[in-house]
Short mmCIF file of C-alpha atoms in Angstrom, two decimals:
data_model
loop_
_atom_site.label_atom_id
_atom_site.label_comp_id
_atom_site.label_asym_id
_atom_site.label_seq_id
_atom_site.Cartn_x
_atom_site.Cartn_y
_atom_site.Cartn_z
CA MET K 6 114.45 109.71 106.80
CA MET K 7 111.18 110.84 108.26
CA LYS K 8 109.96 113.85 109.60
CA LYS K 9 107.76 114.93 112.21
CA VAL K 10 105.54 117.45 111.05
CA SER K 11 103.32 118.04 113.68
CA LEU K 12 104.17 121.75 114.56
CA PHE K 13 104.44 122.64 110.93
CA ILE K 14 101.24 121.49 109.98
CA VAL K 15 99.67 123.49 112.82
CA ALA K 16 101.42 126.75 111.58
CA CYS K 17 100.16 126.12 108.17
CA LEU K 18 96.74 124.75 108.97
CA ALA K 19 96.12 128.28 111.12
CA HIS K 20 96.19 129.79 107.72
CA LEU K 21 94.48 127.69 105.60
CA CYS K 22 91.90 130.50 104.15
CA SER K 23 94.80 132.14 102.45
CA TRP K 24 96.52 128.85 101.61
CA GLY K 25 99.48 129.00 99.25
CA GLN K 26 102.86 127.10 98.63
CA THR K 27 105.33 129.01 100.61
CA ASP K 28 109.05 128.31 101.19
CA SER K 29 108.06 126.99 104.61
CA VAL K 30 106.62 123.92 103.08
CA SER K 31 109.83 122.78 101.47
CA ARG K 32 108.42 122.54 98.17
CA ASP K 33 106.07 119.58 99.73
CA THR K 34 102.39 119.92 99.63
CA LEU K 35 101.38 117.12 102.18
CA PHE K 36 97.81 118.64 102.54
CA GLU K 37 95.42 121.29 101.09
CA LYS K 38 92.15 122.97 101.66
CA ALA K 39 89.35 121.24 100.52
CA ALA K 40 85.47 122.00 100.39
CA GLU K 41 83.04 122.70 103.27
CA GLY K 42 86.15 123.64 105.62
CA LEU K 43 87.56 120.09 105.33
CA VAL K 44 91.19 119.38 104.53
CA ARG K 45 92.87 117.02 102.33
CA PHE K 46 95.64 115.09 103.27
CA TYR K 47 98.19 112.93 101.24
CA TYR K 48 99.35 109.50 101.98
CA ASP K 49 101.77 106.30 100.94
CA ASN K 50 99.98 103.19 101.41
CA HIS K 51 101.82 102.91 104.91
CA TYR K 52 100.09 106.49 105.83
CA TYR K 53 102.89 108.59 105.86
CA LEU K 54 102.28 112.14 104.34
CA VAL K 55 103.96 112.58 101.14
CA ASP K 56 104.00 115.20 98.30
CA LYS K 57 100.60 114.99 96.76
CA ASP K 58 102.68 114.68 93.28
CA CYS K 59 104.88 112.04 94.68
CA ASP K 60 104.61 108.44 92.77
CA PHE K 61 104.24 106.76 96.33
CA LYS K 62 101.18 108.68 96.95
CA SER K 63 98.31 106.06 97.40
CA ILE K 64 95.75 107.52 99.82
CA GLU K 65 93.88 110.90 100.44
CA ARG K 66 91.96 111.48 103.51
CA VAL K 67 89.56 114.11 103.56
CA SER K 68 88.57 115.28 107.35
CA GLN K 69 88.04 118.18 109.72
CA PHE K 70 91.31 119.07 111.45
CA VAL K 71 91.34 120.90 115.05
CA VAL K 72 94.39 123.10 114.93
CA ALA K 73 94.61 123.83 118.36
CA LYS K 74 95.02 120.27 119.30
CA ASN K 75 96.60 118.96 116.15
CA ALA K 76 94.10 116.51 115.69
CA PHE K 77 91.50 114.92 113.49
CA HIS K 78 87.70 115.39 114.19
CA GLY K 79 84.52 114.46 112.50
CA GLU K 80 83.96 111.82 110.09
CA PHE K 81 86.61 111.14 107.59
CA LYS K 82 86.89 109.09 104.47
CA ASP K 83 90.28 107.65 102.82
CA PHE K 84 90.11 107.08 99.22
CA ASN K 85 92.94 105.22 97.06
CA SER K 86 94.34 106.21 93.80
CA ARG K 87 91.33 105.24 91.83
CA GLY K 88 88.69 107.39 93.80
CA THR K 89 87.57 103.84 95.58
CA VAL K 90 87.06 104.17 99.52
CA VAL K 91 89.52 102.49 101.60
CA LEU K 92 88.57 103.37 105.26
CA THR K 93 86.03 105.04 107.05
CA GLY K 94 85.43 106.23 110.93
CA TYR K 95 85.14 108.99 112.94
CA HIS K 96 87.56 111.05 115.37
CA ASN K 97 86.52 113.09 118.53
CA GLN K 98 89.07 115.53 119.10
CA GLY K 99 91.88 113.26 117.87
CA ALA K 100 90.37 110.04 119.51
CA LYS K 101 89.13 107.17 117.54
CA GLU K 102 85.65 106.78 118.29
CA GLY K 103 82.68 104.46 116.84
CA LEU K 104 82.37 102.33 113.85
CA PHE K 105 85.76 102.08 111.45
CA SER K 106 85.43 100.29 107.93
CA ALA K 107 88.21 99.35 105.82
CA TYR K 108 87.90 98.01 102.29
CA HIS K 109 89.67 96.01 99.92
CA PRO K 110 90.34 97.74 96.51
CA ASN K 111 87.33 95.73 94.71
CA GLY K 112 85.13 97.60 97.56
CA VAL K 113 84.68 94.20 99.50
CA LEU K 114 84.37 94.87 103.33
CA GLN K 115 87.97 94.37 104.75
CA TRP K 116 87.49 94.62 108.31
CA GLN K 117 85.34 96.56 111.04
CA VAL K 118 85.89 97.40 114.49
CA THR K 119 84.07 99.64 116.99
CA PHE K 120 86.49 102.08 118.75
CA LYS K 121 85.70 103.82 122.19
CA ASP K 122 87.92 106.54 123.72
CA ASN K 123 90.69 105.30 121.11
CA LYS K 124 90.98 101.72 122.08
CA PRO K 125 88.88 98.83 120.20
CA VAL K 126 86.23 96.91 121.74
CA GLY K 127 84.28 94.12 121.00
CA ASP K 128 85.11 91.97 117.92
CA TRP K 129 87.60 93.16 115.10
CA LYS K 130 86.24 90.98 112.15
CA TYR K 131 88.30 90.49 108.97
CA TYR K 132 87.29 89.12 105.71
CA TYR K 133 88.67 87.85 102.44
CA PRO K 134 88.67 89.78 99.08
CA ASP K 135 85.58 87.79 98.18
CA GLY K 136 83.62 88.76 101.27
CA LYS K 137 84.28 85.24 103.31
CA PRO K 138 84.97 85.55 106.75
CA MET K 139 88.68 85.34 107.71
CA LEU K 140 89.56 86.16 111.11
CA THR K 141 87.94 87.57 114.35
CA VAL K 142 89.96 89.24 117.30
CA ASN K 143 88.10 90.02 120.60
CA PHE K 144 89.03 92.88 122.82
CA ASP K 145 86.25 92.70 125.48
CA ASN K 146 89.56 92.11 128.14
CA GLY K 147 91.51 94.80 126.52
CA THR K 148 93.97 92.40 125.02
CA GLY K 149 93.14 90.93 121.43
CA LEU K 150 92.30 87.38 121.70
CA ILE K 151 91.66 85.23 118.26
CA THR K 152 88.41 83.53 118.66
CA SER K 153 87.61 82.55 114.90
CA PHE K 154 89.53 81.89 112.12
CA TRP K 155 88.88 80.64 108.68
CA ASP K 156 91.61 79.55 105.82
CA ARG K 157 91.44 80.56 102.33
CA LEU K 158 89.40 77.25 101.47
CA GLY K 159 86.45 78.36 103.86
CA ARG K 160 87.52 75.85 106.52
CA GLN K 161 87.19 77.16 110.03
CA ARG K 162 90.39 76.33 111.98
CA VAL K 163 90.05 78.26 115.05
CA ILE K 164 86.21 77.78 116.84
CA GLU K 165 85.64 79.76 120.08
CA GLY K 166 89.79 80.50 120.48
CA ASP K 167 90.74 76.96 119.87
CA GLY K 168 92.28 75.40 117.15
CA SER K 169 95.20 75.31 114.59
CA TYR K 170 96.38 78.76 112.97
CA GLU K 171 98.36 79.47 109.64
CA PHE K 172 98.51 82.92 108.40
CA LYS K 173 100.76 84.61 105.79
CA MET K 174 101.53 88.20 106.17
CA PRO K 175 103.43 90.91 104.05
CA PHE K 176 106.50 92.27 105.43
CA GLU K 177 105.70 96.02 105.59
CA PHE K 178 109.05 97.26 105.01
CA TYR K 179 112.54 96.39 103.67
CA ASN K 180 114.27 93.30 105.33
CA GLU K 181 117.65 92.05 104.81
CA TYR K 182 116.34 88.49 104.13
CA GLY K 183 114.97 89.18 100.65
CA PHE K 184 111.69 87.32 101.16
CA PRO K 185 108.20 89.62 100.82
CA PHE K 186 105.96 87.46 103.04
CA PHE K 187 106.28 85.80 106.60
CA GLU K 188 103.85 82.91 107.75
CA ARG K 189 103.15 82.33 111.67
CA LYS K 190 101.70 78.97 112.33
CA GLY K 191 100.89 77.01 115.82
CA ARG K 192 98.11 76.20 118.29
CA ILE K 193 95.43 78.82 119.37
CA ARG K 194 94.32 78.12 122.92
CA ASN K 195 91.94 80.66 124.79
CA GLY K 196 92.32 82.91 122.06
CA LEU K 197 96.24 82.93 122.51
CA PRO K 198 99.05 81.08 120.97
CA SER K 199 100.29 78.24 122.98
CA GLY K 200 102.91 75.65 122.64
CA TYR K 201 105.36 75.18 119.59
CA TRP K 202 105.10 78.00 116.73
CA THR K 203 107.45 78.69 113.68
CA THR K 204 107.80 81.39 111.52
CA ASN K 205 108.47 80.62 107.60
CA MET K 206 109.84 83.19 105.23
CA VAL K 207 108.00 82.68 101.80
CA ASP K 208 108.65 84.06 98.60
CA GLU K 209 106.52 84.96 95.52
CA LYS K 210 106.40 81.31 94.59
CA ASN K 211 105.18 80.10 97.99
CA LYS K 212 108.63 78.70 98.66
CA LYS K 213 109.07 78.47 102.33
CA VAL K 214 112.13 78.58 104.68
CA LEU K 215 112.00 78.06 108.63
CA PHE K 216 112.89 81.24 109.93
CA THR K 217 111.98 81.20 113.80
CA GLU K 218 110.98 78.76 116.37
CA GLU K 219 108.91 79.42 119.48
CA VAL K 220 107.37 78.04 122.55
CA TYR K 221 104.81 79.78 124.17
CA ASP K 222 103.17 78.74 127.95
CA LYS K 223 99.54 78.72 128.81
CA ASN K 224 99.16 82.23 129.09
CA GLY K 225 100.26 82.96 125.81
CA MET K 226 103.48 84.30 126.91
CA LEU K 227 106.91 83.62 124.75
CA THR K 228 109.00 81.32 126.82
CA GLU K 229 111.45 80.39 124.28
CA GLY K 230 112.07 81.73 120.67
CA TYR K 231 115.19 81.15 118.45
CA ASN K 232 116.06 82.99 115.02
CA LEU K 233 117.59 80.35 112.93
CA PHE K 234 118.99 82.96 110.26
CA GLN K 235 120.77 85.00 112.77
CA ASP K 236 121.66 82.26 115.26
CA ARG K 237 120.17 83.99 118.61
CA GLU K 238 117.43 83.81 120.93
CA TYR K 239 114.94 86.36 121.15
CA ARG K 240 112.19 87.71 123.29
CA ILE K 241 109.86 89.74 121.30
CA PRO K 242 108.11 87.58 118.40
CA LEU K 243 106.47 88.97 115.27
CA THR K 244 102.84 89.48 115.26
CA ILE K 245 100.30 86.66 114.59
CA ILE K 246 97.39 88.97 113.32
CA PRO K 247 97.33 91.44 110.44
CA THR K 248 99.21 94.81 111.22
CA GLN K 249 97.06 98.26 110.60
CA SER K 250 99.29 101.14 109.19
CA PHE K 251 96.16 103.53 109.27
CA VAL K 252 96.80 104.47 112.79
CA ASN K 253 100.23 105.92 111.17
CA GLY K 254 98.17 108.61 109.66
CA GLU K 255 97.37 110.34 113.11
CA ARG K 256 100.77 110.67 114.02
CA LEU K 257 101.18 113.08 110.93
CA ILE K 258 104.93 111.89 110.05
CA SER K 259 106.04 112.49 106.45
CA LYS K 260 108.65 110.77 104.20
CA PRO K 261 110.54 112.02 101.09
CA CYS K 262 109.40 111.16 97.94
CA THR K 263 112.73 108.61 97.33
CA PHE K 264 112.30 104.69 97.21
CA ASP K 265 114.87 104.42 99.79
CA ASP K 266 112.52 106.50 102.27
CA TYR K 267 109.41 104.89 101.03
CA SER K 268 110.68 101.16 101.29
CA GLY K 269 112.12 101.52 104.55
CA PHE K 270 115.69 101.09 103.44
CA ASN K 271 116.91 103.98 105.16
CA ALA K 272 115.33 103.18 108.58
CA TYR K 273 116.95 99.67 107.75
CA LEU K 274 120.28 101.40 107.65
CA SER K 275 119.60 103.56 110.81
CA ASP K 276 118.55 100.19 112.77
CA ARG K 277 121.71 98.56 111.54
CA LEU K 278 124.19 101.05 112.64
CA ASN K 279 122.42 101.40 116.13
CA ALA K 280 122.38 97.65 116.79
CA ALA K 281 126.07 97.73 116.19
CA PHE K 282 126.89 100.50 118.45
CA ALA K 283 126.33 99.51 122.13
CA ALA K 284 125.97 102.00 124.64
CA ASN K 285 129.07 103.69 125.79
CA PRO K 286 129.71 106.11 128.82
CA SER K 287 132.68 107.21 127.49
CA PHE K 288 130.89 109.30 124.69
CA GLN K 289 128.27 111.44 126.03
CA ASN K 290 125.97 114.50 124.66
CA THR K 291 127.26 114.43 121.30
CA GLU K 292 125.83 115.80 118.26
CA ASP K 293 127.63 115.00 114.82
CA GLU K 294 127.09 114.14 111.14
CA PHE K 295 128.74 111.81 108.77
CA SER K 296 128.66 110.55 105.09
CA TYR K 297 130.25 107.88 103.40
CA ARG K 298 130.32 107.15 99.54
CA VAL K 299 129.63 103.69 98.15
CA THR K 300 129.89 102.33 94.45
CA LEU K 301 127.18 99.72 93.42
CA ASP K 302 126.92 96.94 90.60
CA LYS K 303 123.79 96.44 88.77
CA GLN K 304 122.72 94.01 91.32
CA GLY K 305 122.99 96.20 94.17
CA GLU K 306 126.13 94.92 95.78
CA PRO K 307 128.63 97.49 97.29
CA GLU K 308 131.85 97.57 95.31
CA LEU K 309 133.66 100.26 97.44
CA ILE K 310 133.19 102.17 100.61
CA THR K 311 135.09 105.24 101.71
CA LEU K 312 134.01 107.98 104.32
CA ASN K 313 133.63 111.38 102.79
CA GLN K 314 132.76 112.95 106.00
CA PRO K 315 134.24 111.24 109.22
CA LEU K 316 132.68 112.08 112.58
CA LYS K 317 134.21 114.51 114.62
CA THR K 318 135.13 111.89 117.56
CA GLN K 319 137.68 110.01 115.68
CA ALA K 320 137.75 106.74 117.90
CA LEU K 321 134.49 106.02 116.35
CA ASN K 322 135.46 106.63 112.48
CA LYS K 323 137.26 103.10 112.52
CA TYR K 324 134.27 101.11 113.74
CA LEU K 325 131.81 102.99 111.76
CA GLU K 326 133.71 102.35 108.64
CA MET K 327 133.79 98.67 109.47
CA VAL K 328 129.97 98.72 109.93
CA VAL K 329 129.05 100.35 106.85
CA LYS K 330 131.35 97.92 104.86
CA ASP K 331 129.35 95.08 106.30
CA ILE K 332 126.26 96.07 104.71
CA PRO K 333 125.64 93.75 102.04
CA PHE K 334 123.18 95.35 99.57
CA TYR K 335 121.61 98.66 98.53
CA PHE K 336 118.69 99.28 96.03
CA PRO K 337 120.27 99.40 92.45
CA SER K 338 119.69 102.54 90.63
CA LEU K 339 117.86 102.29 87.35
CA ASP K 340 117.80 103.99 84.24
CA GLU K 341 115.11 105.73 82.20
CA ALA K 342 113.83 102.29 81.07
CA GLY K 343 113.80 101.06 84.44
CA GLU K 344 116.61 98.96 84.14
CA PRO K 345 119.31 98.44 86.83
CA ILE K 346 122.60 100.14 86.32
CA GLU K 347 125.94 100.54 87.98
CA ASP K 348 126.15 103.69 90.24
CA ALA K 349 127.82 105.80 93.09
CA LEU K 350 125.78 106.54 96.22
CA THR K 351 126.28 109.10 98.76
CA VAL K 352 124.85 108.24 102.27
CA SER K 353 124.68 110.89 104.79
CA GLY K 354 123.22 111.17 108.34
CA LYS K 355 123.38 112.28 111.94
CA LEU K 356 124.65 111.03 115.22
CA THR K 357 123.16 111.64 118.40
CA ILE K 358 124.61 110.30 121.81
CA SER K 359 122.86 110.75 124.89
CA GLU K 360 123.68 111.78 128.32
CA ALA K 361 123.79 107.88 129.12
CA GLY K 362 126.06 107.16 126.12
CA VAL K 363 123.09 105.64 124.09
CA PHE K 364 124.01 106.03 120.21
CA ASN K 365 121.18 107.00 117.99
CA PHE K 366 121.64 107.31 114.06
CA HIS K 367 119.11 109.05 112.27
CA SER K 368 117.97 111.59 109.46
CA LEU K 369 119.71 109.03 106.97
CA ARG K 370 119.81 110.14 103.39
CA ILE K 371 120.91 108.56 100.10
CA GLU K 372 121.87 110.61 96.67
CA ARG K 373 122.06 108.94 93.55
CA GLU K 374 124.90 110.42 90.93
CA LYS K 375 123.01 108.75 88.05
CA GLN K 376 119.36 108.66 89.13
CA PRO K 377 117.37 111.55 90.37
#
């Protein structure tokens, strides 16, 4: 579950001069007053706000903050848990301006780009941890064009927007396929994907399994996309350039300090429920809550699922029960030694149905009986 905290931040920052932990903070310290009128914000590595004592806290930002505009202002620096600078930049009343520089954990420049009016301009240059060039994406025309690419052996594979491209990226959050990485491979023409492209799932031992096949036209537009795991066509492809989560930091969204929230598993459950329930005009303007109990074995496989709190709309409960019983895996609970154990989970959430009959399952939360 993620919480929008912008209004909360406005209220609290307005009283930073007399800052103190209060009941309205819900026991979470997401930011604190720093020296010289600055504010220190606490993030996980995906740039979601977390409590400063949370195990998943990995980034601290020190910056000015304009309460009236609910926005960062001036120069800022982000530090990792070892106190090493990982990102520097400048905001003008919330808009990114000027040079932004990110750094690998070893202090080597990771990427660098200039922003104007909150948009990247010119070349966005990426580098490997040893400092060698990796990728250049040009934004002169407003759309990112890959102009140069070097593989890990230092060979330039894309020159002036033309060549072959093969790049491995991590999944940011939980995926039901069980692979930590995916690899995009294909041709680049005039800075854009062209012709036949593939996506491979990649495990920790670099074993690859074909995941998708795609065809792009001369304008870089996807004309055919097929997911081999799901046996279906699609129209929106995975990214071909590194994603940057630092922009999440400007949205001021927090996450509870649980692994299910941090890993994105709760968001995955929401997405799975929303995908299963199509829009139905017979159900409109509904606010409801639900919960179910699931017992897990040590591998995280569910053994028994029962609805604790059914939906008030009885006609939906049979289908809800069918959908949750089709979820094949939950993260297992751990004992004090970090070993997986059998446990029982209570999954609760909310359902909002719009005037058009669109279902939105949200605010999911998992409580574990044997693990705090």
